[in-house]
Coordinates of N, CA and C in Angstrom, one line a residue:
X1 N 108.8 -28.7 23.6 CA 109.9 -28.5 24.6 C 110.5 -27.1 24.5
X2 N 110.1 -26.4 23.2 CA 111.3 -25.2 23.3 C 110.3 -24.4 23.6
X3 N 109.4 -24.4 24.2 CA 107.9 -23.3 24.9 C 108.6 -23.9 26.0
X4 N 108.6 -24.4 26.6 CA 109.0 -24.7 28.2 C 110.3 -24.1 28.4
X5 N 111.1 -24.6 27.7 CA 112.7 -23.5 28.0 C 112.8 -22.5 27.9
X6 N 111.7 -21.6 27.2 CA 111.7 -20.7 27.2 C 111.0 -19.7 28.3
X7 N 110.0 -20.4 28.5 CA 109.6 -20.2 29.8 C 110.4 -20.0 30.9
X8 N 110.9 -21.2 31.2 CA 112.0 -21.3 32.0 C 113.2 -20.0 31.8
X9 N 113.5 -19.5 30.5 CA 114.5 -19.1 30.6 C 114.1 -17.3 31.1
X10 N 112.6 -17.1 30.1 CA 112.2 -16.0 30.6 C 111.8 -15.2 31.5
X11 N 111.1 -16.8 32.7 CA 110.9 -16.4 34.2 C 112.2 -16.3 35.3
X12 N 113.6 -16.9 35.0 CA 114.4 -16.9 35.2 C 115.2 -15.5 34.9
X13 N 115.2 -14.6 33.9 CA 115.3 -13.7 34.4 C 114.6 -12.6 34.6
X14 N 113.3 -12.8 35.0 CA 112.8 -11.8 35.3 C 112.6 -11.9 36.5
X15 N 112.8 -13.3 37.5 CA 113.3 -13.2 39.0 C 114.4 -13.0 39.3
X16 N 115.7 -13.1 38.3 CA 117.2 -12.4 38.8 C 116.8 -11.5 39.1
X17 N 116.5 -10.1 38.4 CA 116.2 -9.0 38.2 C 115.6 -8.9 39.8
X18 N 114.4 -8.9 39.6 CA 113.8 -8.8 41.1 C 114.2 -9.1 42.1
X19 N 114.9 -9.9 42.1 CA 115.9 -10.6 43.2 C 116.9 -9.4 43.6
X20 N 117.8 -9.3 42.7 CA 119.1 -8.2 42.7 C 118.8 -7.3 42.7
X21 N 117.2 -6.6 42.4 CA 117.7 -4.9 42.1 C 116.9 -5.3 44.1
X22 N 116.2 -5.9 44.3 CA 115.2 -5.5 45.4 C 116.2 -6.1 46.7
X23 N 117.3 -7.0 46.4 CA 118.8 -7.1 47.5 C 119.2 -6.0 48.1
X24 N 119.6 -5.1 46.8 CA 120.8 -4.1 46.5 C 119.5 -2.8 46.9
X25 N 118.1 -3.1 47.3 CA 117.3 -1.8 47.7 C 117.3 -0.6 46.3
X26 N 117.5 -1.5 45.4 CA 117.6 -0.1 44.4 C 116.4 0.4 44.3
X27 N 116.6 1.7 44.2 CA 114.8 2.6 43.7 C 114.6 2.4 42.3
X28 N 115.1 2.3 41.6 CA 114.4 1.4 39.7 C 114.6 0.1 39.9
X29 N 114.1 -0.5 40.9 CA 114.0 -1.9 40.9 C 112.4 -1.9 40.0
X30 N 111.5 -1.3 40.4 CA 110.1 -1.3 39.0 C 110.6 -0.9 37.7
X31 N 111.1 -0.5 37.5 CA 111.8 0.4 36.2 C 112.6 -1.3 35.7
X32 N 113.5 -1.3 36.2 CA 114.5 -2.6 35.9 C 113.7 -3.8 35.6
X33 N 112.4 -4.1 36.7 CA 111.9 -5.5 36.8 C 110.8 -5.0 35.2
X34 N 109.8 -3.6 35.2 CA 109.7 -3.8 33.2 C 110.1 -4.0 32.5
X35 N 111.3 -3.7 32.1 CA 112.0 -3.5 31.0 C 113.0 -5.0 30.9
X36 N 113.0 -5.6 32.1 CA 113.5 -7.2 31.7 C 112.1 -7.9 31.2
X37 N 111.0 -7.6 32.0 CA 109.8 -8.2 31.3 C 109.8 -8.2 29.9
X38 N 109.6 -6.7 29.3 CA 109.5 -6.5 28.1 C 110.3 -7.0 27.2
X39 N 111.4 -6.6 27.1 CA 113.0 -7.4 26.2 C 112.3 -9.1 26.5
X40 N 112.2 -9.7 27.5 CA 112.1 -11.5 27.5 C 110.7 -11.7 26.4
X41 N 109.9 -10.8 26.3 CA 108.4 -10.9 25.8 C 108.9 -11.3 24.4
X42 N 109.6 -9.9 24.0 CA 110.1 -9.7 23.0 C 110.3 -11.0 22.6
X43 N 111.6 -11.4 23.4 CA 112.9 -12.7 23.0 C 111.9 -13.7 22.8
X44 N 110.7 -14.2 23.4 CA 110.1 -15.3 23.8 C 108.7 -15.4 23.6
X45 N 108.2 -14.1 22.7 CA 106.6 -13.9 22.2 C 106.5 -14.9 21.3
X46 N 107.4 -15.1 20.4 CA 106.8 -16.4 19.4 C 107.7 -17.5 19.7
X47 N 107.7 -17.5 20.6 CA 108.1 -18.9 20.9 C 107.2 -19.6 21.9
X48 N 107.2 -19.4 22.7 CA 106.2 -19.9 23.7 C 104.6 -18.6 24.1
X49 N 104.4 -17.5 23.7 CA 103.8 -16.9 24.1 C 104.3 -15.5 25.1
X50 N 105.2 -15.6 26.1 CA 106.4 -15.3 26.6 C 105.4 -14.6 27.8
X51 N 105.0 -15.9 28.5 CA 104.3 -15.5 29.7 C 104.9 -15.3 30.9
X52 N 105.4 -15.9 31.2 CA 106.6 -16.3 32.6 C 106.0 -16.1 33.6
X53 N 104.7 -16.3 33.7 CA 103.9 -16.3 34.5 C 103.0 -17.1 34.7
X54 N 102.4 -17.7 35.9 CA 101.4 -18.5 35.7 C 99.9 -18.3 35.6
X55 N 100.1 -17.0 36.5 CA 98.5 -16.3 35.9 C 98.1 -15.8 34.8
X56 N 99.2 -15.4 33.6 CA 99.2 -14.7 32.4 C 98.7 -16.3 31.6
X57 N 99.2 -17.2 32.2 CA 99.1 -18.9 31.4 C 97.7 -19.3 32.0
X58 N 97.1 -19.2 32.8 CA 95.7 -19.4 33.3 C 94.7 -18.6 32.5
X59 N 95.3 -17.4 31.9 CA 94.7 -16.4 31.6 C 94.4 -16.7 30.1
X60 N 95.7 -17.3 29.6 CA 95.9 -17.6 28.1 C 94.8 -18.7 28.2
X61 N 95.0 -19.7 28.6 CA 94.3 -21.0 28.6 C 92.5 -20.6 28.8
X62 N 92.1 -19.7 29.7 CA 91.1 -19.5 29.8 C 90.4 -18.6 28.6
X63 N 91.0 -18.0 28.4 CA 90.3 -16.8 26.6 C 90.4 -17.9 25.3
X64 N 91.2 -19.3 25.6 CA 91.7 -20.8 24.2 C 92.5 -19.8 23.6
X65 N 93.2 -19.4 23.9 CA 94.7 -18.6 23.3 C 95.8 -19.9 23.7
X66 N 95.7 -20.9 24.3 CA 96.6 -22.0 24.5 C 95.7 -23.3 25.1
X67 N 96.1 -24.3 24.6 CA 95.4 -25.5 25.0 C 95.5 -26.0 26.4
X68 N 94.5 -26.4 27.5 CA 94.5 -27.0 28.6 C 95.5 -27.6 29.0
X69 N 96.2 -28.8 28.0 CA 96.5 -29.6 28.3 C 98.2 -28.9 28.7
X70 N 98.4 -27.6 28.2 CA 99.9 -26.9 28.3 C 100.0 -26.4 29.6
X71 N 99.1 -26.3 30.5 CA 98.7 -25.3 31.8 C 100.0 -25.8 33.2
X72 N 99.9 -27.3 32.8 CA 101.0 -27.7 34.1 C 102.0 -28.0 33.6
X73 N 102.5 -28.1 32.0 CA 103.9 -28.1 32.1 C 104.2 -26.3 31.8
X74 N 103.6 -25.6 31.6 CA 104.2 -24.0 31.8 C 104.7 -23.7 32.9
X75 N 103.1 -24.4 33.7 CA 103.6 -23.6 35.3 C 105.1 -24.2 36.0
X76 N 104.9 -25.8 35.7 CA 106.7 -26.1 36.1 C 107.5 -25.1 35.5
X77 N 107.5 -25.2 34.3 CA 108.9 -24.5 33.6 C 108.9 -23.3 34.6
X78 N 108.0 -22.7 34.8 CA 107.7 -20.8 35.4 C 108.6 -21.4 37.3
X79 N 107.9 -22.3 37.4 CA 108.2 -22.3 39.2 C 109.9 -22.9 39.2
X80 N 110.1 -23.9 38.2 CA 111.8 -24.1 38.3 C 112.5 -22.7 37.9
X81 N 112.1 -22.2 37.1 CA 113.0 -21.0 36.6 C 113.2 -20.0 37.6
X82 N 111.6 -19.7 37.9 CA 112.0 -18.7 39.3 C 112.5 -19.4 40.8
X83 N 112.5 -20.8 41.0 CA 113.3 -20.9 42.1 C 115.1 -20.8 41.6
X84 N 115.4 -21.1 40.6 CA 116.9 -21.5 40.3 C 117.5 -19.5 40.2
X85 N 116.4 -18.9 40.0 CA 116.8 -17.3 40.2 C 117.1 -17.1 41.3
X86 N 116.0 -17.2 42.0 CA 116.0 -16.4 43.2 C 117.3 -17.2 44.4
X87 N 117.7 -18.6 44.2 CA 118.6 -19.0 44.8 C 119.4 -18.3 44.3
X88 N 119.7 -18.4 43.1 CA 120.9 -17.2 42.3 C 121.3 -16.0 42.8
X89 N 119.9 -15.7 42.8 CA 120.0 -13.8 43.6 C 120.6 -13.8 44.7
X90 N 120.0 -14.8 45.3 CA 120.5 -14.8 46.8 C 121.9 -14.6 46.7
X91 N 122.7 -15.7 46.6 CA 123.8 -16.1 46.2 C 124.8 -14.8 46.0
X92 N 124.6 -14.4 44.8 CA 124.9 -13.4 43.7 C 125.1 -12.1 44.6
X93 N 124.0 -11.6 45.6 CA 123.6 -10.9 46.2 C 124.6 -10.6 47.9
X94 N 124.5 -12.0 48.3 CA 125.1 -11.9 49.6 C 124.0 -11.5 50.5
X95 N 123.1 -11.3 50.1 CA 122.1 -10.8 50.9 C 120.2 -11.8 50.9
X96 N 119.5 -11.9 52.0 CA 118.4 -12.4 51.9 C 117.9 -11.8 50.7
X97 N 116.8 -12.4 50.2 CA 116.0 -11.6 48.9 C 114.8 -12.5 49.3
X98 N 113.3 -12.0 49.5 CA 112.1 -12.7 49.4 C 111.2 -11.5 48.9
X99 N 109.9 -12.0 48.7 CA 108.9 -11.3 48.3 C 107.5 -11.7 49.8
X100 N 107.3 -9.9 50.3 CA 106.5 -10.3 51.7 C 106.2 -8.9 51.7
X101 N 104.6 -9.1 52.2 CA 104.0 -7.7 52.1 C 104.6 -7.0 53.1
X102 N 104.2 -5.2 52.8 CA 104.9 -4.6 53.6 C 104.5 -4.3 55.1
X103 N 105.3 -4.3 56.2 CA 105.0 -4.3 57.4 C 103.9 -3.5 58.1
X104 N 103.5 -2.7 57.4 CA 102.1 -2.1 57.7 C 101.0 -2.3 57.1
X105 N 101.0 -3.4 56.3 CA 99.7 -3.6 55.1 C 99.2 -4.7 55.9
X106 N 98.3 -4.6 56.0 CA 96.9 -4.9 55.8 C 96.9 -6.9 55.1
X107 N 96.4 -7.6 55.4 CA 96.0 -8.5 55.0 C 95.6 -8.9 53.5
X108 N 94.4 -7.6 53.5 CA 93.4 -7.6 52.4 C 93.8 -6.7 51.6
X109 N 94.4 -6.1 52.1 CA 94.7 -5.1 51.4 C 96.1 -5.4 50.3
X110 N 97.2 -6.3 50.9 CA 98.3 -6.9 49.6 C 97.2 -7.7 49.5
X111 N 96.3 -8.7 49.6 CA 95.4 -9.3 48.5 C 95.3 -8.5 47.2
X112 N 94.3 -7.3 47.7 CA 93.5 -6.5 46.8 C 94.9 -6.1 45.8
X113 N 95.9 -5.5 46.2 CA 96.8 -5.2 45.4 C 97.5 -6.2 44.1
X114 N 97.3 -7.6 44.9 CA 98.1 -8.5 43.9 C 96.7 -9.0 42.8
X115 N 95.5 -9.0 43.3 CA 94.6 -9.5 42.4 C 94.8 -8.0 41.3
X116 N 94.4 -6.8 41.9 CA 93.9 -6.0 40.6 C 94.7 -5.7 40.1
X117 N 96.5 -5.5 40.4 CA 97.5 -5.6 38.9 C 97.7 -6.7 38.5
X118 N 97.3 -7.5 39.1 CA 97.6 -9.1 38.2 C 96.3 -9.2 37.0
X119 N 95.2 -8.3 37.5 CA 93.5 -8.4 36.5 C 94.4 -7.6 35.3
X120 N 95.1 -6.1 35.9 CA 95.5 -5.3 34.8 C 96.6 -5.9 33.9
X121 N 97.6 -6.6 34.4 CA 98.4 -7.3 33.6 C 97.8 -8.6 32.9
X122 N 97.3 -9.5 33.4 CA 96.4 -10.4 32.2 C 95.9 -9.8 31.3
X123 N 95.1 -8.8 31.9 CA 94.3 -7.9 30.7 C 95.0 -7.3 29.6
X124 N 96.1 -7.0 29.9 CA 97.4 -6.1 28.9 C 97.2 -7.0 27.9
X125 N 98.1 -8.2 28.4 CA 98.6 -9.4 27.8 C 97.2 -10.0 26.7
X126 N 96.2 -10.4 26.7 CA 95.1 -10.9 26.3 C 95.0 -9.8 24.9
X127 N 94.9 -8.8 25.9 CA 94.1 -7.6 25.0 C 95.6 -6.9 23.8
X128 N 96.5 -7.3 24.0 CA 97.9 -6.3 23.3 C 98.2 -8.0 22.1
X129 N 98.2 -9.1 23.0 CA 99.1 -9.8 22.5 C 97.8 -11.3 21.7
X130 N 96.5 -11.0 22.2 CA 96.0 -12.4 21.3 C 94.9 -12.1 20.8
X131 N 94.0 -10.9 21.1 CA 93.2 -9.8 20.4 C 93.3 -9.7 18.8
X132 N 92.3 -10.5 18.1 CA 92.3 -10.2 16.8 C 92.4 -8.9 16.5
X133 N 91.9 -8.1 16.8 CA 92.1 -7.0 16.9 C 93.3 -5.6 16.4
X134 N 94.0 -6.8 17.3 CA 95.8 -6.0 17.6 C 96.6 -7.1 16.9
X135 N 96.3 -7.8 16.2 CA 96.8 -9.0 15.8 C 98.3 -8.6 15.0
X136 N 99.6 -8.6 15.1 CA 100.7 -8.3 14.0 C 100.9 -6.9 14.7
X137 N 100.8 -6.8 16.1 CA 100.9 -5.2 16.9 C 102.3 -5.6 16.6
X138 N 103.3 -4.2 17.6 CA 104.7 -4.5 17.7 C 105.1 -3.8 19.3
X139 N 103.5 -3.4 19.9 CA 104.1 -2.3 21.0 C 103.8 -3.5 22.6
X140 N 103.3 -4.9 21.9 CA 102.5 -5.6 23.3 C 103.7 -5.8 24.4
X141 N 105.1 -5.8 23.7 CA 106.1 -6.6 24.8 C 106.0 -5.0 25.9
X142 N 105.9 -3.7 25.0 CA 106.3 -2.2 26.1 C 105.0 -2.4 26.7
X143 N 104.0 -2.6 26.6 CA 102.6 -2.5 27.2 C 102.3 -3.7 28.2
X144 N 102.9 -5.0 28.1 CA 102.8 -5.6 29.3 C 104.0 -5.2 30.3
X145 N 105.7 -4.7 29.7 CA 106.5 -4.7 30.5 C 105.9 -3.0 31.3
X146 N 104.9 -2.6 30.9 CA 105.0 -0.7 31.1 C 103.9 -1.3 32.3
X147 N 103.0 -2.3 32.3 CA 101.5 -3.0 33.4 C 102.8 -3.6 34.6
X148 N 103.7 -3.4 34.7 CA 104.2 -4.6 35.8 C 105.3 -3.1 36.2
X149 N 105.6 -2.3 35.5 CA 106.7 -1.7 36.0 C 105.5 -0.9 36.5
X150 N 105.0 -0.3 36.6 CA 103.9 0.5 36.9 C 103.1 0.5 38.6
X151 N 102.3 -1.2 38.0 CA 102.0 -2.2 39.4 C 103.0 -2.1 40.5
X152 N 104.6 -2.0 40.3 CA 105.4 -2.6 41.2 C 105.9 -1.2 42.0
X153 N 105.8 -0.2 41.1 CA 105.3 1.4 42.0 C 104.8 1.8 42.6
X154 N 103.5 1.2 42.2 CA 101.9 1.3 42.8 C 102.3 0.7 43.8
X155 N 102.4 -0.8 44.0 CA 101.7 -1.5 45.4 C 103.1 -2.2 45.7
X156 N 104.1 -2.2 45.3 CA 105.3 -3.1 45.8 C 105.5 -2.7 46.9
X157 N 105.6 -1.9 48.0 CA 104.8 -1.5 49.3 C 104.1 -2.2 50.0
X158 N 103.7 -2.5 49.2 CA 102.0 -2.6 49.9 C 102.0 -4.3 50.2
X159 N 101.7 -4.8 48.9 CA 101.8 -6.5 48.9 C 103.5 -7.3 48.7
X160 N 104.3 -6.7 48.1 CA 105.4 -6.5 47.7 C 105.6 -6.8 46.4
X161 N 104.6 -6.5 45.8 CA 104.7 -6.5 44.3 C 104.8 -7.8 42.8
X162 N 104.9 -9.4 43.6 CA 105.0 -10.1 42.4 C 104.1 -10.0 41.5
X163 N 102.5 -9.9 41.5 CA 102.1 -10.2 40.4 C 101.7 -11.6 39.4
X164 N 102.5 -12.3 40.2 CA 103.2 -13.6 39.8 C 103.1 -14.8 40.6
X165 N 102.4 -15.9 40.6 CA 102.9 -16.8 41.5 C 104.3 -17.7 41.9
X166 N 104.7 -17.1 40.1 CA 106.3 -18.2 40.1 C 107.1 -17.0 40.9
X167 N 107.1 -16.1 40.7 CA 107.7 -14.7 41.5 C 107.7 -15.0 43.1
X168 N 106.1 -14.8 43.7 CA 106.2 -15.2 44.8 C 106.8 -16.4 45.6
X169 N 106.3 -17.2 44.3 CA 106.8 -18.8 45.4 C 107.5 -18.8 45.6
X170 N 108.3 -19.0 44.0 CA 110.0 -19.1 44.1 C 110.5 -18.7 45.1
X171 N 110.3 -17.2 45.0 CA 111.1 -16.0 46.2 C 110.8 -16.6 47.5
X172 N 110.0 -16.9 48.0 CA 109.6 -17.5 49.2 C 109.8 -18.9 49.7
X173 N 109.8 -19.6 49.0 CA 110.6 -21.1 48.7 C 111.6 -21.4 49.3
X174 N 112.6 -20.4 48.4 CA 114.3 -20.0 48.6 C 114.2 -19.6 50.1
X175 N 113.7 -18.6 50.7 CA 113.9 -18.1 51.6 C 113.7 -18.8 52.9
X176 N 112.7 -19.4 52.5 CA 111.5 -20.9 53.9 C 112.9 -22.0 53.9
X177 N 113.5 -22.2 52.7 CA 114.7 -22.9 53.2 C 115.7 -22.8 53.9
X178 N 116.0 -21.3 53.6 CA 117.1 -20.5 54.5 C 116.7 -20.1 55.7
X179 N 115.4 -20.7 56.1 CA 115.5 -20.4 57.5 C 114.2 -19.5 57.4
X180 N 113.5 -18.8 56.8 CA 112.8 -17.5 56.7 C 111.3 -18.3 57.0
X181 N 110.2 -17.1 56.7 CA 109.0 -17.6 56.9 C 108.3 -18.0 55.5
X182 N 107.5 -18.7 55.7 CA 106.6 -18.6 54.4 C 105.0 -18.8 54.5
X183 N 104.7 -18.0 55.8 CA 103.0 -18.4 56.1 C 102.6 -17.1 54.8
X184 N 102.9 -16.2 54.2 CA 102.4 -15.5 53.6 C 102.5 -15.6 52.0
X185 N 103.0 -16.9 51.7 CA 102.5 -17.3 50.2 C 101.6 -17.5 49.6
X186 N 100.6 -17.8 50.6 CA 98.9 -17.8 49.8 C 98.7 -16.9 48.9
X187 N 98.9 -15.7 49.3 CA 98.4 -14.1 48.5 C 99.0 -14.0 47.4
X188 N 100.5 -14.5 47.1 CA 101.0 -14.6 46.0 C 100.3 -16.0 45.2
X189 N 99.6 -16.8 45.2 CA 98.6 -17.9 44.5 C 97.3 -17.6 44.3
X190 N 96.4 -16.7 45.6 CA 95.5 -16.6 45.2 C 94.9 -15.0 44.6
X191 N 96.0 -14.6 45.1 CA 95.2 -13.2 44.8 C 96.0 -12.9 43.1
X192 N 96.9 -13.8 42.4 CA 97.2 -13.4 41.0 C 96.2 -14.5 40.4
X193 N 95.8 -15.4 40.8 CA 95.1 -16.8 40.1 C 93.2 -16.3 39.9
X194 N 93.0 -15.0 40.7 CA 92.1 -14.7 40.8 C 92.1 -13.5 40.1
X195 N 92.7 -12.7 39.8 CA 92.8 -11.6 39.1 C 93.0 -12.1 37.9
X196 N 93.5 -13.3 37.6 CA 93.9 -13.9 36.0 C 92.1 -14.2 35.7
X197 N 91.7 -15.1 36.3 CA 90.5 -15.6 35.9 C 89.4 -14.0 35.4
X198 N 89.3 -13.0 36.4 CA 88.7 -12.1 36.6 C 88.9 -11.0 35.1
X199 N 89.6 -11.2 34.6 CA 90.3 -10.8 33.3 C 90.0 -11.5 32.1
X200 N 90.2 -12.9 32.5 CA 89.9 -13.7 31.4 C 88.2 -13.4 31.2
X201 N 87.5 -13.3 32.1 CA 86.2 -12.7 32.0 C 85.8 -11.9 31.4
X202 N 86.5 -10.6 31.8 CA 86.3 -9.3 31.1 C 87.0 -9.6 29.8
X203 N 88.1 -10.3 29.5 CA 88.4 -10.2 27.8 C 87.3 -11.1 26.9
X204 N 86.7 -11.6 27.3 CA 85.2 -12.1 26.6 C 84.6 -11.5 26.4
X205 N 83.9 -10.9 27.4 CA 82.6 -9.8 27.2 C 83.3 -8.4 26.5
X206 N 84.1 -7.8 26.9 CA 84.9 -6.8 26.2 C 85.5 -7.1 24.7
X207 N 85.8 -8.2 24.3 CA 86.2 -8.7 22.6 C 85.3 -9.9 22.2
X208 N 84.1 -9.9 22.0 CA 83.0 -11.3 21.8 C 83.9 -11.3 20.5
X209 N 84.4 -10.0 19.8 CA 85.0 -10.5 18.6 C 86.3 -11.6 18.1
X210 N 86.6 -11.7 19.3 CA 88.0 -12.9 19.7 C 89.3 -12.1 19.9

């Protein structure tokens, strides 16, 4: 139970964040949205893994870095956390807040964006934080929160940046309530759920050593 609250509490703020800085149009909204990743990693690495994500948890489960049977109570803890944010934000905010690619992108193109930072962010996460390897590191929380602040530079434009299915949904969830659309949540499910798997691949063949 205290892997799930934590979960919850870690995805929870890492959708305030995203919520509020991306309300308020701030330009270190990617800057703000790493560095709450990284600090929760921190707060929440030995406790639960400190995924707050569900593709980083498909990703875990798939390398046996976490047992099968943990896959659907993570992803709840991740999808309640991020909706009770992003209503928050809202709220907090005074202003709509959702996650929706940008008005000139391309279809395939926010796909392509949310699969290959979501491959590079599993890949962080695998390779920094369960890698015999790197095993007793201390830099994995700056090296996953440095893959998301980076990604959300790169392509938050483009796809709008979650990376995340609890990110997307939540954000869109909230918003399909309030009246908004939500035909474009797919891309936030399959294009990180696909980049997770696609990673978990490459961290086999790239570490046979575990």
């Amino acid at each position: 139970m205290r892997a799930y609250l934590m979960e919850f509490i870690g995805t929870f703020f890492l959708v305030l964040t995203v919520g509020l800085t991306v309300a308020q149009g701030s330009d270190l909204a990617p800057l703000a949205i790493g560095l709450v990743l990284m600090v929760m990693v921190y707060a929440g690495g030995h406790v639960s893994g400190g995924h707050y994500n569900p593709a980083v948890t498909l990703g875990a489960v798939l390398r046996g870095a976490l047992p099968t049977k943990e896959l659907a109570p993570y992803w709840g803890a991740q999808l309640l956390g991020a909706v009770v944010a992003a209503a928050l934000a809202r709220w907090v905010a005074g202003a709509p807040f959702t996650v929706a690619p940008g008005p000139e992108a391309g279809t395939f193109a926010a796909l392509a964006v949310e699969t290959f930072f979501t491959f590079a962010l599993v890949a962080v996460v695998l390779a920094s934080a369960t890698a015999a390897a790197t095993k007793g590191n201390s830099f994995y929380g700056l090296a996953i929160g440095g893959t998301v602040a980076a990604g959300a530079a790169a392509g938050g434009a483009i796809s709008g940046g979650a990376f995340n299915p609890a990110v997307g949904v939540g954000a869109v969830l909230v918003d399909a309530i309030a009246g908004g659309t939500a035909g474009h949540v797919w891309l936030y499910v399959v294009g990180p759920l696909l980049g997770s798997y696609l990673a978990a691949a490459a961290f086999r063949y790239l570490h046979p050593e575990g």
